[in-house]
CSV table of C-alpha atoms in Angstrom, one decimal:
chain,number,residue,atom,x,y,z
A,22,VAL,CA,12.4,-53.4,-21.1
A,23,ASN,CA,10.7,-51.2,-23.5
A,24,PRO,CA,9.0,-48.4,-21.5
A,25,VAL,CA,6.3,-47.9,-24.2
A,26,SER,CA,5.1,-51.5,-24.1
A,27,SER,CA,5.3,-51.8,-20.3
A,28,ALA,CA,3.4,-48.6,-19.7
A,29,LYS,CA,0.5,-49.9,-21.7
A,30,ILE,CA,0.0,-53.0,-19.7
A,31,PRO,CA,-2.6,-52.7,-16.9
A,32,ILE,CA,-0.9,-53.2,-13.6
A,33,ALA,CA,-2.7,-54.2,-10.4
A,34,PRO,CA,-2.2,-51.7,-7.5
A,35,ALA,CA,-0.2,-52.6,-4.5
A,36,ALA,CA,-2.4,-53.4,-1.5
A,37,ASN,CA,-1.8,-50.1,0.2
A,38,GLN,CA,-1.5,-47.9,-2.8
A,39,ASN,CA,-4.4,-45.8,-4.1
A,40,ALA,CA,-3.5,-42.5,-5.7
A,41,ALA,CA,-7.1,-41.6,-6.4
A,42,THR,CA,-8.4,-38.8,-4.2
A,43,ASN,CA,-12.0,-39.1,-5.4
A,44,SER,CA,-13.8,-41.7,-3.4
A,45,ASP,CA,-15.9,-42.6,-6.5
A,46,ALA,CA,-12.8,-43.5,-8.5
A,47,PRO,CA,-12.7,-47.1,-9.7
A,48,PRO,CA,-9.9,-49.5,-8.5
A,49,ARG,CA,-6.6,-48.4,-10.0
A,50,SER,CA,-5.6,-50.4,-13.2
A,51,ARG,CA,-3.3,-48.1,-15.1
A,52,ARG,CA,0.0,-46.7,-13.8
A,53,LEU,CA,0.8,-44.1,-16.4
A,54,ASP,CA,1.1,-41.4,-13.8
A,55,ASP,CA,4.3,-43.1,-12.7
A,56,LEU,CA,6.1,-41.9,-15.9
A,57,PRO,CA,8.9,-39.4,-15.6
A,58,PRO,CA,7.7,-35.8,-16.2
A,59,ASN,CA,9.4,-35.4,-19.6
A,60,SER,CA,8.8,-38.9,-20.9
A,61,GLN,CA,7.9,-39.6,-24.5
A,62,LEU,CA,4.7,-40.9,-23.1
A,63,GLU,CA,3.8,-37.6,-21.4
A,64,SER,CA,0.9,-37.2,-23.8
A,65,SER,CA,-0.4,-40.6,-22.8
A,66,ARG,CA,-1.0,-39.7,-19.2
A,67,VAL,CA,-4.5,-40.3,-18.2
A,68,PRO,CA,-6.4,-38.2,-15.7
A,69,PHE,CA,-7.2,-41.0,-13.2
A,70,GLY,CA,-10.6,-40.4,-11.7
A,71,ALA,CA,-11.8,-37.9,-14.4
A,72,ARG,CA,-15.6,-38.0,-14.5
A,73,VAL,CA,-17.2,-38.6,-17.9
A,74,LEU,CA,-20.9,-38.2,-18.7
A,75,VAL,CA,-22.2,-40.5,-21.5
A,76,ILE,CA,-25.6,-39.9,-23.1
A,77,ASP,CA,-26.6,-43.0,-25.0
A,78,SER,CA,-29.9,-44.8,-25.2
A,79,GLU,CA,-28.4,-48.2,-26.1
A,80,GLY,CA,-28.5,-49.9,-22.7
A,81,ALA,CA,-26.3,-52.9,-23.0
A,82,ALA,CA,-23.7,-51.1,-25.2
A,83,GLY,CA,-23.6,-48.3,-22.6
A,84,ASP,CA,-23.0,-50.8,-19.8
A,85,ASP,CA,-20.1,-52.3,-21.8
A,86,LEU,CA,-18.7,-48.9,-22.5
A,87,LYS,CA,-18.9,-48.0,-18.8
A,88,ALA,CA,-17.1,-51.1,-17.8
A,89,VAL,CA,-14.2,-50.5,-20.3
A,90,LEU,CA,-13.8,-46.8,-19.4
A,91,SER,CA,-14.0,-47.5,-15.7
A,92,GLU,CA,-11.3,-50.1,-16.1
A,93,MET,CA,-9.1,-47.4,-17.6
A,94,GLY,CA,-9.5,-45.2,-14.5
A,95,LEU,CA,-12.5,-43.0,-15.5
A,96,ILE,CA,-15.6,-42.4,-13.4
A,97,VAL,CA,-18.5,-42.9,-15.9
A,98,ASP,CA,-22.1,-41.8,-15.5
A,99,ILE,CA,-24.5,-43.0,-18.3
A,100,VAL,CA,-27.9,-41.6,-19.0
A,101,ALA,CA,-30.3,-42.2,-21.8
A,102,THR,CA,-31.8,-38.7,-22.3
A,103,THR,CA,-30.7,-35.1,-22.3
A,104,LEU,CA,-33.2,-34.4,-19.6
A,105,ALA,CA,-31.4,-36.8,-17.3
A,106,ALA,CA,-28.1,-35.3,-18.4
A,107,ASP,CA,-29.3,-31.8,-17.5
A,108,ALA,CA,-30.0,-33.0,-14.0
A,109,LEU,CA,-26.6,-34.6,-13.6
A,110,VAL,CA,-24.7,-31.7,-15.1
A,111,ALA,CA,-26.4,-29.4,-12.5
A,112,ALA,CA,-25.5,-31.7,-9.6
A,113,HIS,CA,-21.9,-32.9,-10.6
A,114,LYS,CA,-18.8,-31.6,-12.2
A,115,PHE,CA,-17.9,-33.5,-15.3
A,116,ASP,CA,-14.6,-33.5,-17.1
A,117,ALA,CA,-16.0,-34.6,-20.5
A,118,VAL,CA,-19.2,-35.5,-22.2
A,119,VAL,CA,-19.7,-38.3,-24.8
A,120,LEU,CA,-23.1,-38.3,-26.6
A,121,ASP,CA,-24.9,-40.2,-29.3
A,122,LEU,CA,-26.0,-37.8,-31.9
A,123,ARG,CA,-28.9,-40.0,-32.9
A,124,ALA,CA,-30.3,-41.0,-29.6
A,125,PRO,CA,-34.1,-41.1,-29.8
A,126,ASP,CA,-36.1,-38.3,-28.1
A,127,CYS,CA,-32.9,-36.3,-27.5
A,128,ASP,CA,-31.8,-33.1,-29.1
A,129,MET,CA,-28.0,-33.4,-28.6
A,130,ARG,CA,-27.2,-30.2,-30.5
A,131,ALA,CA,-29.5,-28.2,-28.2
A,132,PHE,CA,-27.9,-29.9,-25.2
A,133,VAL,CA,-24.4,-29.0,-26.3
A,134,GLY,CA,-25.6,-25.5,-27.1
A,135,LYS,CA,-26.8,-25.1,-23.5
A,136,VAL,CA,-23.5,-26.4,-22.2
A,137,ARG,CA,-21.5,-24.0,-24.3
A,138,ALA,CA,-23.8,-21.1,-23.2
A,139,ASP,CA,-23.2,-21.8,-19.5
A,140,ALA,CA,-20.0,-20.1,-18.5
A,141,ARG,CA,-19.6,-22.5,-15.5
A,142,ILE,CA,-19.3,-25.5,-17.8
A,143,ALA,CA,-18.7,-24.1,-21.2
A,144,ASP,CA,-15.2,-25.6,-21.4
A,145,ILE,CA,-16.2,-29.3,-21.0
A,146,PRO,CA,-14.9,-31.3,-23.9
A,147,VAL,CA,-17.7,-32.9,-26.0
A,148,LEU,CA,-17.3,-36.0,-28.2
A,149,PHE,CA,-20.2,-36.9,-30.5
A,150,LEU,CA,-20.8,-40.5,-31.5
A,151,SER,CA,-23.1,-41.5,-34.4
A,152,SER,CA,-24.0,-44.6,-36.4
A,153,LYS,CA,-24.1,-44.0,-40.1
A,154,PRO,CA,-23.2,-40.3,-39.9
A,155,THR,CA,-23.5,-38.1,-42.9
A,156,SER,CA,-21.0,-35.3,-43.7
A,157,ARG,CA,-23.7,-32.9,-42.6
A,158,ASP,CA,-23.9,-34.6,-39.2
A,159,VAL,CA,-20.2,-34.3,-38.7
A,160,VAL,CA,-20.1,-30.6,-39.7
A,161,ASP,CA,-23.2,-29.8,-37.5
A,162,ALA,CA,-21.6,-31.6,-34.5
A,163,PHE,CA,-18.5,-29.4,-34.7
A,164,ALA,CA,-20.5,-26.3,-35.5
A,165,THR,CA,-22.7,-26.9,-32.5
A,166,GLY,CA,-19.7,-27.0,-30.2
A,167,GLY,CA,-18.5,-30.6,-30.3
A,168,ASP,CA,-14.7,-31.1,-29.9
A,169,ASP,CA,-14.5,-34.5,-31.6
A,170,PHE,CA,-16.6,-37.0,-33.6
A,171,LEU,CA,-16.4,-40.8,-33.8
A,172,PRO,CA,-18.6,-42.9,-36.0
A,173,LYS,CA,-20.1,-46.1,-34.7
A,174,PRO,CA,-19.2,-48.9,-34.5
A,175,PHE,CA,-15.9,-48.0,-32.9
A,176,ARG,CA,-13.2,-49.7,-31.0
A,177,THR,CA,-13.5,-48.9,-27.3
A,178,THR,CA,-9.7,-48.4,-27.2
A,179,GLU,CA,-10.1,-45.7,-29.8
A,180,LEU,CA,-12.9,-44.0,-27.9
A,181,ALA,CA,-10.8,-44.1,-24.8
A,182,ALA,CA,-7.8,-42.6,-26.6
A,183,ARG,CA,-10.0,-39.8,-27.9
A,184,ILE,CA,-11.5,-39.1,-24.5
A,185,PHE,CA,-8.0,-39.1,-22.9
A,186,GLY,CA,-6.8,-36.7,-25.7
A,187,LEU,CA,-9.8,-34.3,-25.0
A,188,LEU,CA,-9.1,-34.5,-21.2
A,189,ARG,CA,-5.4,-33.8,-21.8
A,190,ARG,CA,-6.1,-30.8,-24.1
A,191,ALA,CA,-8.7,-29.4,-21.6
A,192,SER,CA,-6.2,-29.7,-18.8
A,193,LEU,CA,-3.5,-28.0,-20.8
A,194,ALA,CA,-5.9,-25.2,-21.7
A,195,ARG,CA,-6.8,-24.7,-18.0
A,196,SER,CA,-3.2,-24.6,-17.1
A,197,ALA,CA,-2.4,-22.1,-19.8
A,198,ALA,CA,-5.3,-19.9,-18.6
A,199,GLY,CA,-3.9,-20.1,-15.0
A,200,GLY,CA,-6.7,-22.3,-13.7
């Protein structure tokens, strides 16, 4: 059996097995944490139960995105405005933020600026999304403090891979800093 292909197949949990410690965690569907510590797939480990804030005003698309990311082991909160996001960030700890650069009535750059200015949450990885982005949009997103940028439309698997990469790098940075 090829460990690469078998590790990518969603596996249903055993009836008495639930490795999640967060009660909000979705039912387990991925078993990548069962890999040996020095596996070639070490970089594929997903932080099961990581909480992701998505700011996107597209209701149905956001619901689909939440379903896919939840199936992959993430806890996903979706809001339509930066005002709602401010309230959630004040009340909960998030491991990553995904936001639509062009959401109406939202200043995403200002929101990310506030996140980066708050020492308590400044290290949260931020991924910008945008439909029909210009080169200026991409440069501004990174200059504002974004960690990644993905143009719409996108494959949900690519978005998930980017989120997992951001979460992994943030975890490595915290470990290197002693936290």
